[in-house]
Amino acid sequence: MEHYQLAPNLRICRILNGMWQVAGGHGRINPQRALEEMIKYHNTGFTTWDLADIYGPAEDFIGDFCRSLPEQERQKVQALTKWVPDPQRITRQITQGSIDRSLRRMGLGSLDLIQFHWWDYNNPYYIDALKYLSDLRDEGKIKNIGLTNFDTERMKIMKEAGLKIVSNQVQYSIIDRRPEVQLGKFCSDNNMSMLAYGTICGGLLSERYLRKPEPHDLDTASLQKYKHMVDAWGGWELFQELLSVLNDIGQKYKVSIANIATRYILEKPAVAGVIIGVRLGIASHRDENERVFGFRLDNDDNSGIEEVCKKSNDLFGIIGDCGDEYRR
């Protein structure tokens, strides 16, 4: 396992278990089977969980999971949740109520990391919300504050306001390299890190789609979302060219296409970790994910990937900075 010191008091596994699938877009979840699978991930060493207050029962699952562990094992868990408020005037009462609710659901005395998301930049109350979160951090209810899908411009505003932010969770993959335009450098220069999601494009970056015709009936919300991203990036023919290159590299290291795609992003500057969704009780990728830590890409590997990517469209020019896809 590889670990990353995200903050002085927070060390995470560099592959995080993403829990958005329990929100309901990826099939029904059996709670008991999900809990059993969470324990297996933990025992393998995947101890860091990414979740949110809006991911259905995800916070409740974490609470049940932590209560099922011996105290010594419970101390090894990192649970990184999110707060996604409606775009309204944010008060101290609203902020504390939301944090207290997450603490109750997760059965914790303090949150390792609260990742804040805000839908509408034209509504300026996100700065108020972050100041209230900072107060709660100083009081001990929160250990660290992060962001989800904020752009570089807004992060500069936060820095100028004196807010201490440790991370920003953004979409980052071989397909979507927009973080390399502005955000990555800003994070590196200001002692912040990125948590990457969408790195295997919901499963599109896999052998399942290699040398296959363009799909039109994708069965999960993630696959549908990232197929649109592939279309904007360059289309299915170019995507097949990329899969072929990744497959060749994977055979060289005896790992999967998804492993290569994950390793590629883990080696980028300012990337703390990659979030890979877990389909608890439905499918398991523990062994495959663990192989990511057994190799490093060399110059030839990176050059081969770059040869394909330079033929793609400029997603930063088409979509905008990180998170702009949610605010168009």
GROMACS .gro file of C-alpha atoms in nm:
model
  328
    1MET     CA    1   0.000   0.000   0.000
    2GLU     CA    2   0.104   0.359  -0.061
    3HIS     CA    3  -0.002   0.634   0.178
    4TYR     CA    4  -0.010   1.012   0.160
    5GLN     CA    5   0.011   1.271   0.436
    6LEU     CA    6  -0.286   1.486   0.337
    7ALA     CA    7  -0.254   1.696   0.654
    8PRO     CA    8  -0.039   1.673   0.969
    9ASN     CA    9  -0.320   1.478   1.139
   10LEU     CA   10  -0.448   1.286   0.835
   11ARG     CA   11  -0.264   1.008   0.650
   12ILE     CA   12  -0.466   0.834   0.380
   13CYS     CA   13  -0.436   0.533   0.153
   14ARG     CA   14  -0.362   0.654  -0.201
   15ILE     CA   15  -0.654   0.452  -0.336
   16LEU     CA   16  -0.972   0.564  -0.164
   17ASN     CA   17  -1.292   0.361  -0.158
   18GLY     CA   18  -1.562   0.571  -0.324
   19MET     CA   19  -1.911   0.520  -0.183
   20TRP     CA   20  -2.126   0.714  -0.432
   21GLN     CA   21  -2.270   0.383  -0.556
   22VAL     CA   22  -2.479   0.347  -0.240
   23ALA     CA   23  -2.672   0.660  -0.344
   24GLY     CA   24  -2.888   0.438  -0.567
   25GLY     CA   25  -2.762   0.485  -0.923
   26HIS     CA   26  -2.572   0.157  -0.938
   27GLY     CA   27  -2.820  -0.107  -0.823
   28ARG     CA   28  -2.969  -0.216  -0.492
   29ILE     CA   29  -2.736  -0.263  -0.194
   30ASN     CA   30  -2.774  -0.535   0.068
   31PRO     CA   31  -2.661  -0.365   0.393
   32GLN     CA   32  -2.525  -0.681   0.556
   33ARG     CA   33  -2.329  -0.785   0.248
   34ALA     CA   34  -2.205  -0.428   0.212
   35LEU     CA   35  -2.077  -0.427   0.571
   36GLU     CA   36  -1.900  -0.760   0.518
   37GLU     CA   37  -1.734  -0.625   0.204
   38MET     CA   38  -1.624  -0.306   0.382
   39ILE     CA   39  -1.447  -0.517   0.644
   40LYS     CA   40  -1.267  -0.709   0.367
   41TYR     CA   41  -1.148  -0.382   0.209
   42HIS     CA   42  -1.027  -0.262   0.549
   43ASN     CA   43  -0.842  -0.585   0.624
   44THR     CA   44  -0.670  -0.566   0.284
   45GLY     CA   45  -0.540  -0.220   0.376
   46PHE     CA   46  -0.788   0.002   0.191
   47THR     CA   47  -0.877   0.203   0.501
   48THR     CA   48  -0.982   0.536   0.346
   49TRP     CA   49  -1.345   0.597   0.250
   50ASP     CA   50  -1.487   0.881   0.041
   51LEU     CA   51  -1.854   0.956   0.097
   52ALA     CA   52  -2.105   1.241   0.129
   53ASP     CA   53  -2.412   1.349   0.318
   54ILE     CA   54  -2.607   1.309  -0.008
   55TYR     CA   55  -2.484   0.956  -0.090
   56GLY     CA   56  -2.794   0.786   0.047
   57PRO     CA   57  -2.706   0.580   0.358
   58ALA     CA   58  -2.327   0.607   0.308
   59GLU     CA   59  -2.265   0.791   0.636
   60ASP     CA   60  -2.484   0.538   0.820
   61PHE     CA   61  -2.286   0.254   0.662
   62ILE     CA   62  -1.963   0.409   0.793
   63GLY     CA   63  -2.117   0.432   1.140
   64ASP     CA   64  -2.219   0.065   1.136
   65PHE     CA   65  -1.881  -0.033   0.991
   66CYS     CA   66  -1.682   0.153   1.258
   67ARG     CA   67  -1.895   0.009   1.537
   68SER     CA   68  -1.827  -0.342   1.405
   69LEU     CA   69  -1.449  -0.298   1.438
   70PRO     CA   70  -1.234  -0.342   1.749
   71GLU     CA   71  -1.111  -0.007   1.883
   72GLN     CA   72  -0.758  -0.065   1.755
   73GLU     CA   73  -0.886  -0.122   1.401
   74ARG     CA   74  -1.133   0.166   1.422
   75GLN     CA   75  -0.839   0.404   1.471
   76LYS     CA   76  -0.705   0.299   1.129
   77VAL     CA   77  -1.017   0.418   0.941
   78GLN     CA   78  -1.024   0.750   0.757
   79ALA     CA   79  -1.376   0.861   0.662
   80LEU     CA   80  -1.379   1.164   0.432
   81THR     CA   81  -1.731   1.297   0.391
   82LYS     CA   82  -1.881   1.594   0.207
   83TRP     CA   83  -2.125   1.868   0.282
   84VAL     CA   84  -2.339   1.964  -0.017
   85PRO     CA   85  -2.579   2.237   0.098
   86ASP     CA   86  -2.850   2.398  -0.110
   87PRO     CA   87  -2.733   2.733  -0.255
   88GLN     CA   88  -2.891   2.957   0.006
   89ARG     CA   89  -2.777   3.203   0.268
   90ILE     CA   90  -2.559   2.994   0.498
   91THR     CA   91  -2.571   3.058   0.872
   92ARG     CA   92  -2.367   2.922   1.160
   93GLN     CA   93  -2.676   2.727   1.268
   94ILE     CA   94  -2.719   2.561   0.927
   95THR     CA   95  -2.350   2.473   0.913
   96GLN     CA   96  -2.330   2.326   1.261
   97GLY     CA   97  -2.656   2.137   1.214
   98SER     CA   98  -2.521   1.968   0.901
   99ILE     CA   99  -2.190   1.876   1.064
  100ASP     CA  100  -2.362   1.746   1.378
  101ARG     CA  101  -2.590   1.532   1.162
  102SER     CA  102  -2.291   1.375   0.982
  103LEU     CA  103  -2.117   1.313   1.316
  104ARG     CA  104  -2.427   1.137   1.452
  105ARG     CA  105  -2.474   0.923   1.143
  106MET     CA  106  -2.107   0.821   1.136
  107GLY     CA  107  -2.081   0.776   1.513
  108LEU     CA  108  -1.776   1.002   1.535
  109GLY     CA  109  -1.663   1.278   1.766
  110SER     CA  110  -1.474   1.464   1.493
  111LEU     CA  111  -1.468   1.447   1.112
  112ASP     CA  112  -1.130   1.363   0.954
  113LEU     CA  113  -1.209   1.579   0.651
  114ILE     CA  114  -1.521   1.766   0.543
  115GLN     CA  115  -1.521   1.829   0.168
  116PHE     CA  116  -1.738   2.129   0.082
  117HIS     CA  117  -1.931   2.154  -0.245
  118TRP     CA  118  -2.115   2.460  -0.374
  119TRP     CA  119  -2.332   2.461  -0.686
  120ASP     CA  120  -2.360   2.830  -0.775
  121TYR     CA  121  -2.064   3.071  -0.782
  122ASN     CA  122  -2.304   3.363  -0.835
  123ASN     CA  123  -2.423   3.298  -0.481
  124PRO     CA  124  -2.134   3.429  -0.267
  125TYR     CA  125  -2.231   3.259   0.059
  126TYR     CA  126  -1.981   2.978   0.007
  127ILE     CA  127  -1.720   3.199   0.176
  128ASP     CA  128  -1.947   3.234   0.481
  129ALA     CA  129  -1.994   2.857   0.488
  130LEU     CA  130  -1.619   2.797   0.480
  131LYS     CA  131  -1.564   3.047   0.762
  132TYR     CA  132  -1.822   2.867   0.976
  133LEU     CA  133  -1.656   2.535   0.893
  134SER     CA  134  -1.324   2.688   1.000
  135ASP     CA  135  -1.479   2.784   1.334
  136LEU     CA  136  -1.600   2.426   1.381
  137ARG     CA  137  -1.253   2.299   1.296
  138ASP     CA  138  -1.106   2.524   1.563
  139GLU     CA  139  -1.362   2.384   1.808
  140GLY     CA  140  -1.262   2.025   1.725
  141LYS     CA  141  -1.572   1.904   1.540
  142ILE     CA  142  -1.372   1.892   1.215
  143LYS     CA  143  -1.005   1.809   1.174
  144ASN     CA  144  -0.957   1.935   0.817
  145ILE     CA  145  -1.146   2.121   0.545
  146GLY     CA  146  -1.137   2.026   0.179
  147LEU     CA  147  -1.334   2.110  -0.133
  148THR     CA  148  -1.516   1.927  -0.408
  149ASN     CA  149  -1.519   2.053  -0.767
  150PHE     CA  150  -1.406   2.411  -0.707
  151ASP     CA  151  -1.215   2.590  -0.980
  152THR     CA  152  -0.879   2.763  -0.948
  153GLU     CA  153  -1.025   3.114  -0.943
  154ARG     CA  154  -1.244   3.036  -0.641
  155MET     CA  155  -0.952   2.868  -0.462
  156LYS     CA  156  -0.750   3.186  -0.506
  157ILE     CA  157  -1.035   3.383  -0.346
  158MET     CA  158  -1.035   3.143  -0.051
  159LYS     CA  159  -0.660   3.178  -0.009
  160GLU     CA  160  -0.689   3.556  -0.010
  161ALA     CA  161  -0.962   3.525   0.257
  162GLY     CA  162  -0.717   3.339   0.480
  163LEU     CA  163  -0.903   3.008   0.465
  164LYS     CA  164  -0.699   2.693   0.528
  165ILE     CA  165  -0.791   2.429   0.272
  166VAL     CA  166  -0.604   2.098   0.244
  167SER     CA  167  -0.759   1.941  -0.067
  168ASN     CA  168  -0.986   1.973  -0.368
  169GLN     CA  169  -1.160   1.667  -0.510
  170VAL     CA  170  -1.185   1.693  -0.888
  171GLN     CA  171  -1.237   1.482  -1.197
  172TYR     CA  172  -0.894   1.376  -1.327
  173SER     CA  173  -0.810   1.101  -1.573
  174ILE     CA  174  -0.613   1.034  -1.888
  175ILE     CA  175  -0.926   1.153  -2.068
  176ASP     CA  176  -0.990   1.461  -1.852
  177ARG     CA  177  -0.660   1.634  -1.780
  178ARG     CA  178  -0.804   1.979  -1.709
  179PRO     CA  179  -0.639   1.989  -1.362
  180GLU     CA  180  -0.302   2.014  -1.540
  181VAL     CA  181  -0.390   2.354  -1.689
  182GLN     CA  182  -0.419   2.562  -1.370
  183LEU     CA  183  -0.535   2.375  -1.060
  184GLY     CA  184  -0.244   2.135  -1.020
  185LYS     CA  185   0.016   2.411  -1.014
  186PHE     CA  186  -0.193   2.622  -0.775
  187CYS     CA  187  -0.220   2.327  -0.535
  188SER     CA  188   0.153   2.252  -0.558
  189ASP     CA  189   0.240   2.617  -0.494
  190ASN     CA  190   0.007   2.647  -0.194
  191ASN     CA  191   0.060   2.320  -0.006
  192MET     CA  192  -0.275   2.176  -0.115
  193SER     CA  193  -0.354   1.842  -0.273
  194MET     CA  194  -0.598   1.699  -0.524
  195LEU     CA  195  -0.813   1.391  -0.474
  196ALA     CA  196  -0.895   1.249  -0.817
  197TYR     CA  197  -1.220   1.082  -0.916
  198GLY     CA  198  -1.342   0.957  -1.253
  199THR     CA  199  -0.993   0.820  -1.309
  200ILE     CA  200  -1.112   0.497  -1.472
  201CYS     CA  201  -1.412   0.674  -1.629
  202GLY     CA  202  -1.670   0.466  -1.448
  203GLY     CA  203  -1.517   0.147  -1.589
  204LEU     CA  204  -1.478   0.257  -1.953
  205LEU     CA  205  -1.100   0.245  -1.913
  206SER     CA  206  -1.096  -0.134  -1.901
  207GLU     CA  207  -1.055  -0.445  -2.115
  208ARG     CA  208  -1.433  -0.476  -2.126
  209TYR     CA  209  -1.448  -0.203  -2.391
  210LEU     CA  210  -1.126  -0.281  -2.580
  211ARG     CA  211  -1.192  -0.354  -2.949
  212LYS     CA  212  -1.565  -0.322  -2.890
  213PRO     CA  213  -1.819  -0.120  -3.092
  214GLU     CA  214  -1.939   0.207  -2.947
  215PRO     CA  215  -2.191   0.131  -2.668
  216HIS     CA  216  -2.530   0.299  -2.655
  217ASP     CA  217  -2.696   0.118  -2.364
  218LEU     CA  218  -2.469   0.170  -2.064
  219ASP     CA  219  -2.598   0.026  -1.738
  220THR     CA  220  -2.469   0.263  -1.468
  221ALA     CA  221  -2.490   0.637  -1.411
  222SER     CA  222  -2.110   0.660  -1.404
  223LEU     CA  223  -2.067   0.487  -1.741
  224GLN     CA  224  -2.325   0.716  -1.899
  225LYS     CA  225  -2.157   1.025  -1.755
  226TYR     CA  226  -1.806   0.935  -1.866
  227LYS     CA  227  -1.915   0.821  -2.211
  228HIS     CA  228  -2.024   1.183  -2.268
  229MET     CA  229  -1.676   1.292  -2.156
  230VAL     CA  230  -1.513   1.050  -2.402
  231ASP     CA  231  -1.732   1.194  -2.680
  232ALA     CA  232  -1.615   1.547  -2.599
  233TRP     CA  233  -1.252   1.434  -2.567
  234GLY     CA  234  -1.224   1.279  -2.911
  235GLY     CA  235  -1.478   1.004  -2.970
  236TRP     CA  236  -1.484   0.627  -2.968
  237GLU     CA  237  -1.225   0.566  -3.241
  238LEU     CA  238  -0.957   0.767  -3.060
  239PHE     CA  239  -1.064   0.607  -2.732
  240GLN     CA  240  -1.000   0.265  -2.885
  241GLU     CA  241  -0.652   0.380  -2.981
  242LEU     CA  242  -0.592   0.484  -2.619
  243LEU     CA  243  -0.725   0.154  -2.482
  244SER     CA  244  -0.490  -0.036  -2.714
  245VAL     CA  245  -0.188   0.159  -2.586
  246LEU     CA  246  -0.294   0.112  -2.223
  247ASN     CA  247  -0.348  -0.259  -2.283
  248ASP     CA  248   0.003  -0.296  -2.425
  249ILE     CA  249   0.149  -0.118  -2.121
  250GLY     CA  250  -0.064  -0.333  -1.891
  251GLN     CA  251   0.067  -0.653  -2.047
  252LYS     CA  252   0.420  -0.527  -1.990
  253TYR     CA  253   0.356  -0.503  -1.614
  254LYS     CA  254   0.097  -0.786  -1.599
  255VAL     CA  255  -0.173  -0.549  -1.475
  256SER     CA  256  -0.504  -0.420  -1.607
  257ILE     CA  257  -0.591  -0.117  -1.817
  258ALA     CA  258  -0.761   0.032  -1.509
  259ASN     CA  259  -0.437  -0.015  -1.313
  260ILE     CA  260  -0.240   0.176  -1.577
  261ALA     CA  261  -0.499   0.456  -1.586
  262THR     CA  262  -0.487   0.483  -1.206
  263ARG     CA  263  -0.107   0.474  -1.183
  264TYR     CA  264  -0.084   0.747  -1.447
  265ILE     CA  265  -0.283   0.989  -1.230
  266LEU     CA  266  -0.119   0.886  -0.902
  267GLU     CA  267   0.215   0.993  -1.046
  268LYS     CA  268   0.094   1.346  -1.129
  269PRO     CA  269   0.205   1.640  -0.911
  270ALA     CA  270  -0.017   1.735  -0.615
  271VAL     CA  271  -0.230   1.421  -0.644
  272ALA     CA  272  -0.284   1.273  -0.298
  273GLY     CA  273  -0.496   0.981  -0.408
  274VAL     CA  274  -0.740   0.834  -0.657
  275ILE     CA  275  -1.098   0.748  -0.561
  276ILE     CA  276  -1.225   0.422  -0.708
  277GLY     CA  277  -1.589   0.332  -0.657
  278VAL     CA  278  -1.675   0.020  -0.462
  279ARG     CA  279  -1.989  -0.177  -0.552
  280LEU     CA  280  -2.032  -0.323  -0.207
  281GLY     CA  281  -2.173  -0.674  -0.212
  282ILE     CA  282  -2.207  -0.665  -0.592
  283ALA     CA  283  -1.850  -0.675  -0.725
  284SER     CA  284  -1.506  -0.658  -0.566
  285HIS     CA  285  -1.185  -0.514  -0.710
  286ARG     CA  286  -0.962  -0.530  -0.402
  287ASP     CA  287  -0.696  -0.754  -0.552
  288GLU     CA  288  -0.688  -0.562  -0.879
  289ASN     CA  289  -0.664  -0.225  -0.703
  290GLU     CA  290  -0.375  -0.349  -0.491
  291ARG     CA  291  -0.169  -0.416  -0.806
  292VAL     CA  292  -0.153  -0.040  -0.871
  293PHE     CA  293   0.116  -0.019  -0.602
  294GLY     CA  294   0.344  -0.279  -0.760
  295PHE     CA  295   0.490  -0.083  -1.051
  296ARG     CA  296   0.578   0.262  -1.187
  297LEU     CA  297   0.536   0.395  -1.541
  298ASP     CA  298   0.853   0.470  -1.735
  299ASN     CA  299   0.923   0.737  -1.996
  300ASP     CA  300   0.823   0.511  -2.285
  301ASP     CA  301   0.488   0.439  -2.120
  302ASN     CA  302   0.413   0.807  -2.069
  303SER     CA  303   0.526   0.893  -2.422
  304GLY     CA  304   0.293   0.631  -2.569
  305ILE     CA  305  -0.002   0.771  -2.376
  306GLU     CA  306   0.090   1.127  -2.475
  307GLU     CA  307   0.104   1.034  -2.845
  308VAL     CA  308  -0.264   0.946  -2.832
  309CYS     CA  309  -0.372   1.230  -2.604
  310LYS     CA  310  -0.220   1.500  -2.824
  311LYS     CA  311  -0.478   1.405  -3.089
  312SER     CA  312  -0.766   1.477  -2.849
  313ASN     CA  313  -0.973   1.790  -2.803
  314ASP     CA  314  -0.900   2.061  -2.545
  315LEU     CA  315  -1.150   1.986  -2.269
  316PHE     CA  316  -1.041   2.292  -2.073
  317GLY     CA  317  -1.138   2.507  -2.372
  318ILE     CA  318  -1.463   2.316  -2.428
  319ILE     CA  319  -1.583   2.274  -2.068
  320GLY     CA  320  -1.374   2.510  -1.857
  321ASP     CA  321  -1.185   2.458  -1.534
  322CYS     CA  322  -1.246   2.178  -1.284
  323GLY     CA  323  -1.607   2.162  -1.171
  324ASP     CA  324  -1.738   2.382  -1.450
  325GLU     CA  325  -1.918   2.078  -1.597
  326TYR     CA  326  -2.162   2.107  -1.304
  327ARG     CA  327  -2.222   2.480  -1.345
  328ARG     CA  328  -2.289   2.522  -1.718
   0.00000   0.00000   0.00000
